[in-house]
């Protein structure tokens, strides 16, 4: 009798495990099948002048709504931005300053033997082409939480 009960418990446990396994696996497989595969894109970053274009369009729309000249609205927006910029936040370096800093870092890496000159040239070319955000890219270093944006690095 004891042996029969053990066998029933074993079979019940296996059945329960099977039901749980199917209960967990089926929705997972269904979810994976329903999730569309993202298509690779050539560039997920906005065009280099896109922000300036949006700001210009905003200033024009605001000027039209208020009935004042666009240049007056643009000047007022710049003044308000400057007034609300935190005092401890330094002015952003220009694109040329960022390119110079990148070149300096790459030259040092070549000098230290960490990169070849060809690799440094390829990195510079990639940044200028907008392959990834960087010194010449639209969003700057570490914008998406990459290595430069990771705390402690």
Coordinates of C-alpha atoms in Angstrom, one line a residue:
X1 CA 0.0 0.0 0.0
X2 CA 2.8 2.4 0.9
X3 CA 4.5 1.7 -2.4
X4 CA 1.3 2.5 -4.3
X5 CA 0.9 5.8 -2.5
X6 CA 4.5 6.8 -3.3
X7 CA 3.9 5.9 -6.9
X8 CA 0.7 8.1 -7.0
X9 CA 2.6 11.0 -5.4
X10 CA 5.4 10.6 -7.9
X11 CA 3.0 10.5 -10.9
X12 CA 1.0 13.5 -9.5
X13 CA 4.2 15.5 -9.0
X14 CA 5.4 14.7 -12.5
X15 CA 2.0 15.7 -13.9
X16 CA 2.1 19.0 -11.9
X17 CA 5.6 19.7 -13.1
X18 CA 4.5 19.1 -16.7
X19 CA 1.5 21.3 -16.5
X20 CA 3.6 24.1 -14.9
X21 CA 6.2 23.7 -17.6
X22 CA 3.7 24.0 -20.4
X23 CA 2.0 26.9 -18.6
X24 CA 5.2 28.8 -18.5
X25 CA 6.7 27.7 -21.9
X26 CA 3.5 28.3 -24.0
X27 CA 3.1 32.0 -23.3
X28 CA 6.8 32.6 -23.7
X29 CA 6.9 30.9 -27.1
X30 CA 3.7 32.8 -28.1
X31 CA 5.2 36.1 -27.0
X32 CA 8.4 35.4 -28.9
X33 CA 6.5 34.5 -32.0
X34 CA 4.3 37.7 -31.8
X35 CA 7.2 40.1 -31.2
X36 CA 8.2 41.5 -34.6
X37 CA 11.9 41.5 -35.4
X38 CA 13.1 45.1 -35.6
X39 CA 14.4 46.0 -39.0
X40 CA 17.9 47.3 -39.0
X41 CA 18.1 51.0 -39.7
X42 CA 20.8 53.0 -41.3
X43 CA 20.8 55.6 -38.6
X44 CA 18.6 56.0 -35.5
X45 CA 20.1 59.4 -34.7
X46 CA 18.4 62.5 -36.0
X47 CA 20.1 64.5 -38.7
X48 CA 22.8 66.9 -37.4
X49 CA 20.7 70.0 -37.9
X50 CA 17.4 68.5 -36.9
X51 CA 17.3 70.1 -33.4
X52 CA 18.1 73.5 -34.8
X53 CA 15.4 73.0 -37.5
X54 CA 12.8 72.1 -34.9
X55 CA 13.7 75.0 -32.7
X56 CA 13.5 77.3 -35.7
X57 CA 10.1 75.9 -36.6
X58 CA 8.9 76.4 -33.0
X59 CA 10.1 80.0 -33.0
X60 CA 8.4 80.7 -36.3
X61 CA 5.1 79.2 -35.1
X62 CA 5.3 81.0 -31.8
X63 CA 6.1 84.3 -33.6
X64 CA 3.1 83.8 -35.9
X65 CA 0.8 83.0 -33.0
X66 CA 2.0 86.1 -31.0
X67 CA 2.1 88.4 -34.1
X68 CA 5.7 89.4 -33.5
X69 CA 8.9 89.0 -35.7
X70 CA 10.6 85.6 -35.6
X71 CA 14.0 87.1 -34.8
X72 CA 12.5 88.7 -31.7
X73 CA 11.0 85.4 -30.5
X74 CA 14.4 83.6 -31.2
X75 CA 16.3 86.2 -29.2
X76 CA 13.8 85.9 -26.3
X77 CA 14.0 82.1 -26.3
X78 CA 17.9 82.3 -26.2
X79 CA 17.7 84.8 -23.3
X80 CA 15.3 82.5 -21.3
X81 CA 17.5 79.4 -22.0
X82 CA 20.6 81.3 -20.8
X83 CA 18.8 82.5 -17.7
X84 CA 17.6 79.0 -16.8
X85 CA 20.9 77.3 -17.4
X86 CA 22.3 76.0 -14.1
X87 CA 25.2 78.1 -12.9
X88 CA 27.3 75.0 -12.2
X89 CA 26.8 73.6 -15.7
X90 CA 29.6 74.8 -18.0
X91 CA 28.9 76.0 -21.5
X92 CA 28.9 73.1 -24.0
X93 CA 32.0 72.9 -26.1
X94 CA 31.6 73.7 -29.8
X95 CA 31.7 71.0 -32.4
X96 CA 35.2 72.1 -33.4
X97 CA 36.4 71.9 -29.8
X98 CA 34.9 68.3 -29.5
X99 CA 36.6 67.3 -32.8
X100 CA 39.9 68.7 -31.5
X101 CA 39.6 66.8 -28.2
X102 CA 38.8 63.6 -30.1
X103 CA 41.8 64.0 -32.3
X104 CA 44.0 64.6 -29.3
X105 CA 42.7 61.5 -27.6
X106 CA 43.1 59.4 -30.7
X107 CA 46.7 60.7 -31.3
X108 CA 47.6 59.8 -27.7
X109 CA 46.1 56.3 -28.1
X110 CA 48.2 55.9 -31.3
X111 CA 51.3 57.2 -29.4
X112 CA 50.7 54.8 -26.5
X113 CA 50.3 51.9 -28.9
X114 CA 46.6 51.2 -28.1
X115 CA 45.5 52.0 -31.6
X116 CA 47.1 52.0 -35.0
X117 CA 46.9 55.2 -37.1
X118 CA 44.6 53.4 -39.5
X119 CA 42.2 52.6 -36.6
X120 CA 42.3 56.2 -35.4
X121 CA 41.5 57.4 -38.9
X122 CA 38.6 55.0 -39.2
X123 CA 37.2 56.2 -35.9
X124 CA 37.5 59.8 -37.0
X125 CA 35.8 59.0 -40.3
X126 CA 33.0 57.1 -38.5
X127 CA 32.3 59.9 -36.1
X128 CA 32.2 62.5 -38.9
X129 CA 29.9 60.2 -40.9
X130 CA 27.5 60.0 -37.9
X131 CA 27.9 56.2 -37.6
X132 CA 27.9 56.6 -33.8
X133 CA 27.4 59.7 -31.7
X134 CA 30.6 61.3 -30.6
X135 CA 32.7 64.4 -30.9
X136 CA 31.1 65.1 -34.3
X137 CA 27.8 63.3 -33.7
X138 CA 24.5 64.9 -32.9
X139 CA 24.2 63.8 -29.2
X140 CA 27.7 63.8 -27.7
X141 CA 29.6 61.1 -25.8
X142 CA 27.6 58.7 -23.6
X143 CA 24.2 60.1 -24.3
X144 CA 22.6 56.7 -24.4
X145 CA 24.2 55.4 -21.2
X146 CA 27.2 54.0 -23.0
X147 CA 30.6 53.6 -21.5
X148 CA 31.2 57.3 -21.1
X149 CA 27.8 57.7 -19.5
X150 CA 28.2 54.8 -17.1
X151 CA 28.9 55.9 -13.5
X152 CA 32.4 55.2 -12.3
X153 CA 34.0 55.0 -15.7

